[in-house]
PDB file of C-alpha atoms in Angstrom:
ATOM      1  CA  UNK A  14      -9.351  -1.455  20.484  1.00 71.00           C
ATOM      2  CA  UNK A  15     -10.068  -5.199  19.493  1.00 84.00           C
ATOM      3  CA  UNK A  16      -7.576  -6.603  16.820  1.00 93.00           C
ATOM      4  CA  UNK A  17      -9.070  -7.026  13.083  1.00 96.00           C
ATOM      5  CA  UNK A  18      -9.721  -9.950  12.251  1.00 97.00           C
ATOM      6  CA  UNK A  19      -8.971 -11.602   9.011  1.00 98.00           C
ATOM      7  CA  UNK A  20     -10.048 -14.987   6.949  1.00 98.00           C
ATOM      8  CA  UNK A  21      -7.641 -16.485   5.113  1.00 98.00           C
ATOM      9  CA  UNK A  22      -8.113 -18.530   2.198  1.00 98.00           C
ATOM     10  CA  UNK A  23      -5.172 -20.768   0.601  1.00 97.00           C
ATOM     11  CA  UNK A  24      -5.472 -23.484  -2.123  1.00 96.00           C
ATOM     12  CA  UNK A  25      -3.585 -26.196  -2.402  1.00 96.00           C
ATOM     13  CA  UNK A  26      -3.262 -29.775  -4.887  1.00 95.00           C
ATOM     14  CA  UNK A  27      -0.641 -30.963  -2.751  1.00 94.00           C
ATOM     15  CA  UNK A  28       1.710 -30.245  -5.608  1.00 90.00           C
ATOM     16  CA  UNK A  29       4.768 -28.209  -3.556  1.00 91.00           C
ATOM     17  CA  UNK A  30       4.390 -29.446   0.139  1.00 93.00           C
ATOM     18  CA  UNK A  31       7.687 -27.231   0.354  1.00 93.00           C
ATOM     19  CA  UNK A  32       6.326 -23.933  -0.751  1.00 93.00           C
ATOM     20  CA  UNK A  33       3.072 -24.255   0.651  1.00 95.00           C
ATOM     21  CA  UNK A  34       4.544 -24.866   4.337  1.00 95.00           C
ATOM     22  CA  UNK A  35       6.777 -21.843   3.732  1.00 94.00           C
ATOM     23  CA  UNK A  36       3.987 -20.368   3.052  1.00 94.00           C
ATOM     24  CA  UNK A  37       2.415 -21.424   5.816  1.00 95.00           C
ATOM     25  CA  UNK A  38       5.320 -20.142   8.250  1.00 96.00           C
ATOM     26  CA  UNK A  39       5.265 -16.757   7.473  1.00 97.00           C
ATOM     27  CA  UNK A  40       0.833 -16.646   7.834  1.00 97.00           C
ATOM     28  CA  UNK A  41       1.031 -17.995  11.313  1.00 96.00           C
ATOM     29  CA  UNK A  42       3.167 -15.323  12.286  1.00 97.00           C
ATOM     30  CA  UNK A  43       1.359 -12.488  11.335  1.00 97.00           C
ATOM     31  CA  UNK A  44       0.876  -9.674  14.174  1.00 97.00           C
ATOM     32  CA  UNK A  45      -2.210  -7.316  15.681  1.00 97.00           C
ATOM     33  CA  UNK A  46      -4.049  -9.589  13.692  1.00 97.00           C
ATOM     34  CA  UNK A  47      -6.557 -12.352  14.439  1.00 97.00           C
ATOM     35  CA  UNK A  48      -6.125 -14.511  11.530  1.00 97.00           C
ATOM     36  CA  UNK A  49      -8.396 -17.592  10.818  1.00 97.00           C
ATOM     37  CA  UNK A  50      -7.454 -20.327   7.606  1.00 98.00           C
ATOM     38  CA  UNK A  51      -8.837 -22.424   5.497  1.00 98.00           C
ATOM     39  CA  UNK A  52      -7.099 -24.274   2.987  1.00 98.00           C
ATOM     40  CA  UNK A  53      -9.400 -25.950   0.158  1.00 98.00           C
ATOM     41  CA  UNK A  54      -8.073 -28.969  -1.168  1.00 97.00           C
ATOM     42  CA  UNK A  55      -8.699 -28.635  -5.041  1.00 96.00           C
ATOM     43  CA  UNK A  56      -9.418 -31.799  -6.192  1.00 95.00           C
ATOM     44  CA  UNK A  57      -7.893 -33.231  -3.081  1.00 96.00           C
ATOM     45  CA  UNK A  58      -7.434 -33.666   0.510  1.00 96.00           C
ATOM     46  CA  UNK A  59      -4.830 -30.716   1.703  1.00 96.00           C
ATOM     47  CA  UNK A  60      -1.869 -32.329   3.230  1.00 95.00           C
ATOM     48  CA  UNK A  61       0.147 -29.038   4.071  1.00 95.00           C
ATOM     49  CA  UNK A  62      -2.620 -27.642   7.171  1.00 96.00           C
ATOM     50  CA  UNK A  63      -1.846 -25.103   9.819  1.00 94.00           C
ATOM     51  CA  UNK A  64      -3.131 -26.131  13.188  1.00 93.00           C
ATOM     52  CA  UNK A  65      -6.548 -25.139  14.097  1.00 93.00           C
ATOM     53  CA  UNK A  66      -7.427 -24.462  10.393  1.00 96.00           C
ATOM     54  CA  UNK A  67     -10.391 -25.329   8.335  1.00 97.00           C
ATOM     55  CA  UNK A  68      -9.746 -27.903   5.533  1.00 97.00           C
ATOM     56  CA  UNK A  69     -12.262 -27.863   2.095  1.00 97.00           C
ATOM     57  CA  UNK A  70     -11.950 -31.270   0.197  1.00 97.00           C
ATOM     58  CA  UNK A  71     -12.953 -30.890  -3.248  1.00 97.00           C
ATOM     59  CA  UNK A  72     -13.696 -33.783  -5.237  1.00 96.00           C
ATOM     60  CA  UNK A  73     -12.825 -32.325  -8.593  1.00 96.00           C
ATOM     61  CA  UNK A  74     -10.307 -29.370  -9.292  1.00 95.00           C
ATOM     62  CA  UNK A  75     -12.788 -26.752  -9.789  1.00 96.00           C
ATOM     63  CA  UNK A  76     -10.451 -24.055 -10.629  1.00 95.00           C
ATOM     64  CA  UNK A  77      -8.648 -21.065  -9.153  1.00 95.00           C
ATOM     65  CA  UNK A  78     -11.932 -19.199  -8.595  1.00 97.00           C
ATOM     66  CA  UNK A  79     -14.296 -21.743  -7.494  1.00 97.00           C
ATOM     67  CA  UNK A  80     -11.932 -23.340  -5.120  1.00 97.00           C
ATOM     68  CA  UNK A  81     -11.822 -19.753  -3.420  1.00 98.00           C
ATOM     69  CA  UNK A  82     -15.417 -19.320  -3.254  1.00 98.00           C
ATOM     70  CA  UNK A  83     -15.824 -22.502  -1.679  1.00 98.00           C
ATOM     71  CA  UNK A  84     -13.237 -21.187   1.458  1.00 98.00           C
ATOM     72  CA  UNK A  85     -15.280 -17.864   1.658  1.00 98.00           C
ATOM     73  CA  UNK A  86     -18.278 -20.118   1.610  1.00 97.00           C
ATOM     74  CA  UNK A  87     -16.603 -22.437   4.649  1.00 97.00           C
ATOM     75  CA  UNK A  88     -15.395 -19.621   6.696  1.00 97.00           C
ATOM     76  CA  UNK A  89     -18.884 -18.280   6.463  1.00 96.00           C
ATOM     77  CA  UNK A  90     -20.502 -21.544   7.516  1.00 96.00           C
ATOM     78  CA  UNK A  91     -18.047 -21.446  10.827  1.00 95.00           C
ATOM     79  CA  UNK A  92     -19.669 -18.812  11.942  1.00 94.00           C
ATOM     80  CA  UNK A  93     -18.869 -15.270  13.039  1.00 93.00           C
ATOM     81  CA  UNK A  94     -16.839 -14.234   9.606  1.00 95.00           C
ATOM     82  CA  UNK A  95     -14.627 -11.716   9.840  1.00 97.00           C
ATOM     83  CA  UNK A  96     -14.894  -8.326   8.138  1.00 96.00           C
ATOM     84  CA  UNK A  97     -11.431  -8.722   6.138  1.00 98.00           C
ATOM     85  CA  UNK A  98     -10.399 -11.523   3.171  1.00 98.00           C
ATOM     86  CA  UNK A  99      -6.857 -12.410   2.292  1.00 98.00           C
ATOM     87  CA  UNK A 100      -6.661 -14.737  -0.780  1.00 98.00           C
ATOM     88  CA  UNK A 101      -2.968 -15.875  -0.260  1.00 97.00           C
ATOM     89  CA  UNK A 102      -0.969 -18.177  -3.146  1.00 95.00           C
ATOM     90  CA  UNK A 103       0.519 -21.289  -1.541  1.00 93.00           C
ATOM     91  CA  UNK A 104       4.072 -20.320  -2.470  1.00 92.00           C
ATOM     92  CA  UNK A 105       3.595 -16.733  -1.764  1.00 95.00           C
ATOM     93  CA  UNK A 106       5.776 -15.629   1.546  1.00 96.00           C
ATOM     94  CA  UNK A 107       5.112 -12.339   3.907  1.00 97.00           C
ATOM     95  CA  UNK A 108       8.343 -10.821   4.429  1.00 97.00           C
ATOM     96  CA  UNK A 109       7.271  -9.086   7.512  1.00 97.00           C
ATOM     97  CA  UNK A 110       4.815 -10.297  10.317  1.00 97.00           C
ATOM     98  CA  UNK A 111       3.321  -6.962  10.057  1.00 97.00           C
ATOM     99  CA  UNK A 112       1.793  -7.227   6.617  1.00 98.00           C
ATOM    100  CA  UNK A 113      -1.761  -8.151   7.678  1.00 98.00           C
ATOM    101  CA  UNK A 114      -2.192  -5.579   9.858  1.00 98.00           C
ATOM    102  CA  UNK A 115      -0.654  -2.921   7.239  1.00 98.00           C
ATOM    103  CA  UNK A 116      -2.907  -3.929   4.582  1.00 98.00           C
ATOM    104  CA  UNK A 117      -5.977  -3.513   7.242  1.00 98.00           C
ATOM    105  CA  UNK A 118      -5.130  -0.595   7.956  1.00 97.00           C
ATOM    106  CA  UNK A 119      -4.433   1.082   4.701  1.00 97.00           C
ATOM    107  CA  UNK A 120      -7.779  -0.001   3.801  1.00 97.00           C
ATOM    108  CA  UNK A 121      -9.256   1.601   6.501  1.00 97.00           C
ATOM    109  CA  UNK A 122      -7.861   5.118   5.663  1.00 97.00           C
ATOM    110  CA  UNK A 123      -9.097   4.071   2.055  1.00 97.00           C
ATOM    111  CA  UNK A 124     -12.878   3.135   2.814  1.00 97.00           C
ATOM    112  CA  UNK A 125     -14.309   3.387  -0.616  1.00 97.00           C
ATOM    113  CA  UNK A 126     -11.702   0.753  -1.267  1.00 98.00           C
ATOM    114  CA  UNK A 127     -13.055  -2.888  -2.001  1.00 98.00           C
ATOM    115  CA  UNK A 128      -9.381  -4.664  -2.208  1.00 98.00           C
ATOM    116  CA  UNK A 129      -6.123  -3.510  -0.972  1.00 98.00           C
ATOM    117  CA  UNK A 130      -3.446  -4.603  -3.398  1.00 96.00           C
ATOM    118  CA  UNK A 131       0.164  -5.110  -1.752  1.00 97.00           C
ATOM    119  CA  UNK A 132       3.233  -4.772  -4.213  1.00 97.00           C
ATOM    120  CA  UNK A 133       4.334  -8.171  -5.246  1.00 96.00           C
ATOM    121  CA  UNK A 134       8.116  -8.914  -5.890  1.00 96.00           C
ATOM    122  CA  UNK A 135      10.401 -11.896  -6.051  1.00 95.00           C
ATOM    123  CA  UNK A 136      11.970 -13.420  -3.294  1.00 94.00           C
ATOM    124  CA  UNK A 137      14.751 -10.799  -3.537  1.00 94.00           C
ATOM    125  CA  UNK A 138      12.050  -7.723  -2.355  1.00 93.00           C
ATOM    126  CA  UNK A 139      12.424  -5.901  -5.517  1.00 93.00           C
ATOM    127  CA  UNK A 140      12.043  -7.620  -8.860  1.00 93.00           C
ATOM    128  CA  UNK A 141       8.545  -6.441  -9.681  1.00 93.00           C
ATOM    129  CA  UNK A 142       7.758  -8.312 -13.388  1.00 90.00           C
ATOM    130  CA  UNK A 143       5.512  -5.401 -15.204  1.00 89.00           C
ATOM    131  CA  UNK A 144       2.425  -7.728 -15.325  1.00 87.00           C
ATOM    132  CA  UNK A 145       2.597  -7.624 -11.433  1.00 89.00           C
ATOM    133  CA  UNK A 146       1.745  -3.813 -11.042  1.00 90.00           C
ATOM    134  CA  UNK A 147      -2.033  -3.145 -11.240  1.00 89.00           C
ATOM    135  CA  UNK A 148      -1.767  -0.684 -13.432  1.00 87.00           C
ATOM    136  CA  UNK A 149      -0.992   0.482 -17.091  1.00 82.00           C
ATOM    137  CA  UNK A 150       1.889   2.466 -16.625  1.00 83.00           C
ATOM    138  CA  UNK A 151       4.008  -0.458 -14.669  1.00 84.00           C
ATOM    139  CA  UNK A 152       7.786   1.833 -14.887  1.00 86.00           C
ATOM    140  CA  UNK A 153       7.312   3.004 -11.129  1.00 91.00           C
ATOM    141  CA  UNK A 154       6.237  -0.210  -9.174  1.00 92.00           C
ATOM    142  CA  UNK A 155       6.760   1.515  -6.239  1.00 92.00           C
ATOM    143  CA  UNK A 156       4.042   3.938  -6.810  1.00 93.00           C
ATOM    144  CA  UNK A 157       0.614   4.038  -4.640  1.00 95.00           C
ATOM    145  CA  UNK A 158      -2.728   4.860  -5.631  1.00 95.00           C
ATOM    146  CA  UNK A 159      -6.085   3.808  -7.189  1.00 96.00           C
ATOM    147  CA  UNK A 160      -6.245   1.001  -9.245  1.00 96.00           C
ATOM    148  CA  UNK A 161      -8.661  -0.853 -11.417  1.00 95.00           C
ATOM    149  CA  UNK A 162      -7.054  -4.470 -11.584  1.00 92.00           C
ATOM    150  CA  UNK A 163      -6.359  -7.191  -9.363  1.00 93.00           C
ATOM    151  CA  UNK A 164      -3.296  -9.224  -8.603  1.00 91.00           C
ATOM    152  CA  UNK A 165      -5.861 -12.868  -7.514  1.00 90.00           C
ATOM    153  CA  UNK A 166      -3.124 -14.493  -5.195  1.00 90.00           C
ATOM    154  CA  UNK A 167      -2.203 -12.142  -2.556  1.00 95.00           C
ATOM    155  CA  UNK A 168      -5.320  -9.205  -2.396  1.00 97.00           C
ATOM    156  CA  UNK A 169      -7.269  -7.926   1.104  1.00 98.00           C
ATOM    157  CA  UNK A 170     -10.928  -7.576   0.117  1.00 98.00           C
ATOM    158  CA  UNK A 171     -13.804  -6.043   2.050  1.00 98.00           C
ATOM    159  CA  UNK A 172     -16.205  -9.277   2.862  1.00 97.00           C
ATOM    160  CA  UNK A 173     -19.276  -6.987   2.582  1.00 97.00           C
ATOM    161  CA  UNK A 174     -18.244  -6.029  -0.797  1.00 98.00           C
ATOM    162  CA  UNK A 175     -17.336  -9.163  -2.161  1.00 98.00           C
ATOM    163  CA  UNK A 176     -20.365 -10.697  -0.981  1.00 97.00           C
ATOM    164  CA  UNK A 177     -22.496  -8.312  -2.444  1.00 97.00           C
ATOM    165  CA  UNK A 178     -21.189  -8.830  -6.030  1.00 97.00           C
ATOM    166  CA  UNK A 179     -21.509 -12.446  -5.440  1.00 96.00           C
ATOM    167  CA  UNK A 180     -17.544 -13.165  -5.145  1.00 97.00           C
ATOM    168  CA  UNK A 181     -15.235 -14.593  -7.922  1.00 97.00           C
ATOM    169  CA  UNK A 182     -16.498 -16.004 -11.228  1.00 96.00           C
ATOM    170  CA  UNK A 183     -16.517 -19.993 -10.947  1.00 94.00           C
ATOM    171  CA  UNK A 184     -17.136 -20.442 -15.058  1.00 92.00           C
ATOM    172  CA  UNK A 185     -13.757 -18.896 -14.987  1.00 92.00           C
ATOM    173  CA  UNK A 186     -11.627 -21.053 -14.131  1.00 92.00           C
ATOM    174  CA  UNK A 187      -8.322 -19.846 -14.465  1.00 90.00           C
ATOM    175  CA  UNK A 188      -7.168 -16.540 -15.898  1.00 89.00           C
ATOM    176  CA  UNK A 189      -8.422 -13.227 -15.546  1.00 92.00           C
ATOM    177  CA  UNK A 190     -11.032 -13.605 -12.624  1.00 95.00           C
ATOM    178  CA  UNK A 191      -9.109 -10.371 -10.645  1.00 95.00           C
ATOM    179  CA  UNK A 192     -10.541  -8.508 -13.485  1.00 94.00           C
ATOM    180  CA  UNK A 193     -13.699  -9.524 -13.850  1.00 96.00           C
ATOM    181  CA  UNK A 194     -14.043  -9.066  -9.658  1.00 97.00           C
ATOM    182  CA  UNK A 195     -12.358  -5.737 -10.124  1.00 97.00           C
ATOM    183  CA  UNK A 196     -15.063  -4.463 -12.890  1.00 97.00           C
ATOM    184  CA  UNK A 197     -17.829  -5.791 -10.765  1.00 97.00           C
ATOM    185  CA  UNK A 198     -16.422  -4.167  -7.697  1.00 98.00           C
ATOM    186  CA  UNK A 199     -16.259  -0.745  -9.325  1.00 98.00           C
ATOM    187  CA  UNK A 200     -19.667  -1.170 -11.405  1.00 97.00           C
ATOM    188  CA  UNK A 201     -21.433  -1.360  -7.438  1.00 97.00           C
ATOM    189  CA  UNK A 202     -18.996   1.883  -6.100  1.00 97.00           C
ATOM    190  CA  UNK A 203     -16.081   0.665  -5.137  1.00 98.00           C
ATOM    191  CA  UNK A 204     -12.436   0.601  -5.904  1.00 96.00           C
ATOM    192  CA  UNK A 205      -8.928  -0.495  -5.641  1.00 97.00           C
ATOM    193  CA  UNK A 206      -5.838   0.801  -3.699  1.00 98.00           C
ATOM    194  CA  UNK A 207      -2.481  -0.274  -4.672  1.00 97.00           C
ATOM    195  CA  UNK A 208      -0.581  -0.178  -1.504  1.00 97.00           C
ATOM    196  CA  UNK A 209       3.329  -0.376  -3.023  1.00 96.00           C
ATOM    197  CA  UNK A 210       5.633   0.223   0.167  1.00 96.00           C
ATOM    198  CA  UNK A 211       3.641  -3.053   1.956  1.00 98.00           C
ATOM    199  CA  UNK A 212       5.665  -6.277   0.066  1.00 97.00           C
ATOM    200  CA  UNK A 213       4.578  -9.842  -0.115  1.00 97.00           C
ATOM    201  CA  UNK A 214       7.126 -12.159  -2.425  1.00 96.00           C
ATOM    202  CA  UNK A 215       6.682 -14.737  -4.781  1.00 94.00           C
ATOM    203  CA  UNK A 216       8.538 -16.603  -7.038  1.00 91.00           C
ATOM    204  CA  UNK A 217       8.805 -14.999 -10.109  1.00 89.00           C
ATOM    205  CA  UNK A 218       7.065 -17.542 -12.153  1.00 77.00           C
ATOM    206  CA  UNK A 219       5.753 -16.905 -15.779  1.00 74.00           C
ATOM    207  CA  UNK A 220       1.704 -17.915 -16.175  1.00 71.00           C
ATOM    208  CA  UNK A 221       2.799 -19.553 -19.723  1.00 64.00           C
ATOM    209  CA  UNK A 222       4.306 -22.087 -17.528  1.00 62.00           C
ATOM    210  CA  UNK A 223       0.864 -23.719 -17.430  1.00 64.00           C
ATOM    211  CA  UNK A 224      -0.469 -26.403 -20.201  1.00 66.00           C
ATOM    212  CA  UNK A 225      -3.892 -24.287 -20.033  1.00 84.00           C
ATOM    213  CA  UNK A 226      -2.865 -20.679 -20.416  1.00 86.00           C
ATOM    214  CA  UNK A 227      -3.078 -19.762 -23.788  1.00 87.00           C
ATOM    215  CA  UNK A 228      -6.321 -21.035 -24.274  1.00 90.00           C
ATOM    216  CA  UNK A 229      -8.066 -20.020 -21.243  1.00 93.00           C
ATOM    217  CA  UNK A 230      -6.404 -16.760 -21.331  1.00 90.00           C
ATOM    218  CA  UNK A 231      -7.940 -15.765 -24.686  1.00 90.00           C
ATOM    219  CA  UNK A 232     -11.266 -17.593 -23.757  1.00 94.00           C
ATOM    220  CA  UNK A 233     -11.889 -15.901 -20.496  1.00 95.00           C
ATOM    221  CA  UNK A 234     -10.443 -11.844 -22.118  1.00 93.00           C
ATOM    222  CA  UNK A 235     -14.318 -12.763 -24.205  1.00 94.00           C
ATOM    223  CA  UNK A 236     -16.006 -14.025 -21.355  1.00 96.00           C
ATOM    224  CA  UNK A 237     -15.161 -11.099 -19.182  1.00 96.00           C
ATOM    225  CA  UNK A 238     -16.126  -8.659 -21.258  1.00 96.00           C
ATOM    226  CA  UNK A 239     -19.490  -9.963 -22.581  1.00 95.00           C
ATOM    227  CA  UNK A 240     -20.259 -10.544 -19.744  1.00 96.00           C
ATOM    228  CA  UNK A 241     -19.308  -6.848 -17.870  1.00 97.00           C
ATOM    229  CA  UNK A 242     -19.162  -4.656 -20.499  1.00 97.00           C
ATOM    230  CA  UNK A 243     -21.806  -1.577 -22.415  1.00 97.00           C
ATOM    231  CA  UNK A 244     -22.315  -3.094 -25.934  1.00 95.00           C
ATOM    232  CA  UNK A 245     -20.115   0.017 -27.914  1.00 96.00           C
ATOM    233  CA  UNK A 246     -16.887  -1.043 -25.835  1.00 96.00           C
ATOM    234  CA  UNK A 247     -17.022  -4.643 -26.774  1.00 94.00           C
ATOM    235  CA  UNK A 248     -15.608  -4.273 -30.067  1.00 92.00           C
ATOM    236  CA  UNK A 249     -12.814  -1.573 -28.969  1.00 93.00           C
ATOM    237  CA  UNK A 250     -11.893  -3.934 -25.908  1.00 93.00           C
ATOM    238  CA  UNK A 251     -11.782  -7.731 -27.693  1.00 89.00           C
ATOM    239  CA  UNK A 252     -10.013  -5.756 -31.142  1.00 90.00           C
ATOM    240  CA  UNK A 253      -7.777  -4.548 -28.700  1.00 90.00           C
ATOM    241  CA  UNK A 254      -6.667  -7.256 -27.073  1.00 86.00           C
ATOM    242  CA  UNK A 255      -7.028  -9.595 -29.881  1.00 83.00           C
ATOM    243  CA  UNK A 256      -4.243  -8.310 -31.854  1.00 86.00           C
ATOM    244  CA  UNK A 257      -1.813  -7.828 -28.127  1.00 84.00           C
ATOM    245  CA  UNK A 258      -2.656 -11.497 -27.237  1.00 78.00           C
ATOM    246  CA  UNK A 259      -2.147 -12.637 -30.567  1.00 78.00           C
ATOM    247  CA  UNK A 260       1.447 -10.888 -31.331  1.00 82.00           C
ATOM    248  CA  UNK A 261       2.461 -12.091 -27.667  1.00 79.00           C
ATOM    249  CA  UNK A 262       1.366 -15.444 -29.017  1.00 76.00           C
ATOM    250  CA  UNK A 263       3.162 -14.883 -31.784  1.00 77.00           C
ATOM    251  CA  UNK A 264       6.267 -14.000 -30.050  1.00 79.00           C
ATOM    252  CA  UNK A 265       6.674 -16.472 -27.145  1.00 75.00           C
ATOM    253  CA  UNK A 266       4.849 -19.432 -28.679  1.00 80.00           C
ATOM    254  CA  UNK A 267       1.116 -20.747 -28.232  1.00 82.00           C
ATOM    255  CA  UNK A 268      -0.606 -19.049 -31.184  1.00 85.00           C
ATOM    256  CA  UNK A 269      -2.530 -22.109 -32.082  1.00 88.00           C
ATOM    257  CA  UNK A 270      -3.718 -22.699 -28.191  1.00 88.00           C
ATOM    258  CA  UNK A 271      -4.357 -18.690 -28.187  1.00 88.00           C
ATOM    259  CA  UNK A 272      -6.453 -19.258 -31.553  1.00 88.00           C
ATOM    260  CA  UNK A 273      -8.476 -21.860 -30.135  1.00 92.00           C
ATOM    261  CA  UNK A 274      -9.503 -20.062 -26.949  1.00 92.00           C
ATOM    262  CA  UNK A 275     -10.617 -17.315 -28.638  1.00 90.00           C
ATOM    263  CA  UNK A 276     -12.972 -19.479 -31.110  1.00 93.00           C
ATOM    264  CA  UNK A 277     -14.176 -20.967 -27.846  1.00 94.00           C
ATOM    265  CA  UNK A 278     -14.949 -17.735 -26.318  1.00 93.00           C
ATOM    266  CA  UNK A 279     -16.495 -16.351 -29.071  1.00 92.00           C
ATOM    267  CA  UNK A 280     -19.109 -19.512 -29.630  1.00 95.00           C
ATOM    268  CA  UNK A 281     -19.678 -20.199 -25.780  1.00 95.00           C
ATOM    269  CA  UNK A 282     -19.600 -15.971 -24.579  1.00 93.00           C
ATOM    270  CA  UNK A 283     -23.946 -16.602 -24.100  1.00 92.00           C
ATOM    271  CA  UNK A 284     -22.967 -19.109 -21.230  1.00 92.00           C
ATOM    272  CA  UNK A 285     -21.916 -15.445 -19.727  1.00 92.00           C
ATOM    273  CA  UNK A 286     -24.840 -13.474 -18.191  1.00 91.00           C
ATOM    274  CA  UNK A 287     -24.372  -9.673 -19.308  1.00 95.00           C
ATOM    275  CA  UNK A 288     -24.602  -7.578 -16.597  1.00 95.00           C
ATOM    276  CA  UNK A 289     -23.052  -4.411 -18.160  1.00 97.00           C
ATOM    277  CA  UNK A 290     -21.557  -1.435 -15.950  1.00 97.00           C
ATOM    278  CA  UNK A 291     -23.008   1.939 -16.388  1.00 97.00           C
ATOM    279  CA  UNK A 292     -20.973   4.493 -18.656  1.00 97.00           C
ATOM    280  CA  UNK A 293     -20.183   5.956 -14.928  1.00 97.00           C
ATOM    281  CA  UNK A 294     -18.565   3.090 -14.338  1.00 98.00           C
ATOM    282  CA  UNK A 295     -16.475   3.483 -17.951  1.00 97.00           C
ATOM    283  CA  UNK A 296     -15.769   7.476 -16.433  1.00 97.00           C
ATOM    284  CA  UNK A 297     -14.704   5.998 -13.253  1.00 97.00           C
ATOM    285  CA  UNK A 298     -12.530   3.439 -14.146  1.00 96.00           C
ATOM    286  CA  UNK A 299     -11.033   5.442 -16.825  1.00 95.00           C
ATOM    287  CA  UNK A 300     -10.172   8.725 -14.419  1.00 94.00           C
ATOM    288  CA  UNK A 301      -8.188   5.735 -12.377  1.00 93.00           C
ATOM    289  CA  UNK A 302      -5.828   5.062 -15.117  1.00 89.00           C
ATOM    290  CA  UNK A 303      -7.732   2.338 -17.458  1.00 91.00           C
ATOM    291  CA  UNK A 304     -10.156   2.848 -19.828  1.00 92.00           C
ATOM    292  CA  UNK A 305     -12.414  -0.583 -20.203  1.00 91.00           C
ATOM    293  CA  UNK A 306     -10.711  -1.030 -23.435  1.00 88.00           C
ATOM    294  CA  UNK A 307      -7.199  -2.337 -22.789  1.00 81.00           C
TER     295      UNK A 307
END
């Protein structure tokens, strides 16, 4: 049986040469897997690159999701793309040079599965921050089973089915593309499998950390779901998570940033084109655990 093979994309801004080799380290070493890289330079020329790996130098930062569509985009130009994608964070580690090949072959006893989601934990293997799981109820990390979201930084995805819904969101930016992707991924058939015993770490990092999140965060909740969701949910969804972003805000600090995204998603939402799912697609993704309105 020939090995799978598996395209690797990793971002970098040359901002933590440290992590990103790391990184790196534990990649190369992956087993029963042919793995082929490409880091995109966001804004920049990558300084941290494997050997043998394709290099993406991006005049501009892009963004999170546009900087990954231009990797798919180069590994496809290459030539001969493999059948598996593995969007890897550059200061995310693989514990175990078997993790590849897990996560390939979980989703190949899972077929109507689009992404494979490995459980993500600290650098301990078992801190699992609640926002990590990809699911609602977050008390049993180590639970498996269908999900709806999308943890961006370390997911497997099908190429076929990424290609077909066109791949991540550019507009985006920052914040939220895994579940736009995940929404679009379901609204053509698909789903998502949340392998837990299969670990990848990362530092457990907050996303407030970030001058942008705030504001992005609330813009991008609008954009996502004018842009995916039936017209009856819209109001449910964005009442919803207007009042959870705002108390958040309202606890840990940002309200005015929050407040300003969310004016800016509401006036700019038409730069979104609707494509809404079908109300199968509201019964399927809410008979795997999340309704379209939280």
């Amino acid at each position: 049986m020939p090995r799978p093979r598996v395209d690797v994309v990793v971002l970098s801004m040359n901002d933590r040469p440290d992590e990103e080799t790391a990184a790196q380290a534990t990649l190369l070493v992956q087993s029963d897997v042919d793995v082929r890289v490409v880091v995109v330079g966001n804004g920049c020329r990558p300084e941290v690159v494997p050997p043998g790996a394709l290099t993406v130098c991006l005049p501009e930062n892009i963004g999170i999701p546009g900087g990954r569509n231009a990797g798919v985009d180069a590994l496809r130009d290459a030539g001969d793309p493999a059948d598996w994608l593995y969007f890897l964070d550059n200061d995310a580690a693989f514990p175990r040079t078997d993790v590849l090949a897990r996560l390939v072959a979980e989703a190949e006893r899972h077929p109507d599965a689009a992404w494979v989601q490995p459980r993500l934990t600290g650098p301990d293997d078992a801190t699992t921050p609640r926002r990590w799981v990809p699911r609602l109820r977050a008390s049993n990390p180590g639970r498996p089973g269908r999900v709806t979201s999308m943890t961006e930084g370390i997911v497997l995805v099908r190429r076929d089915a990424f290609d077909t819904v066109g791949g991540w969101n550019s507009r985006i930016f920052l914040y939220h593309e895994g579940a736009d992707l995940a929404w679009r991924l379901y609204a053509a058939g698909w789903n998502g499998w949340y392998a837990a015993s299969i670990r990848m770490h990362h530092p457990l990092t907050t996303p407030a950390r970030h001058a942008l999140y705030h504001r992005l965060a609330a813009r991008n909740r609008i954009w996502i779901a004018h842009r995916n969701l039936p017209a009856p949910l819209l109001p449910l969804y964005l009442g919803v998570w207007t009042v959870i972003t705002l108390a958040r805000a309202a606890r840990g600090g940002g309200l005015g940033e929050t407040l300003r995204g969310t004016r800016e998603g509401w006036t700019t939402r038409h730069t979104q084109r609707r494509s809404p799912m079908s109300w199968r697609t509201v019964y399927r993704l809410t008979a795997a655990g999340r309704p379209p309105i939280i």
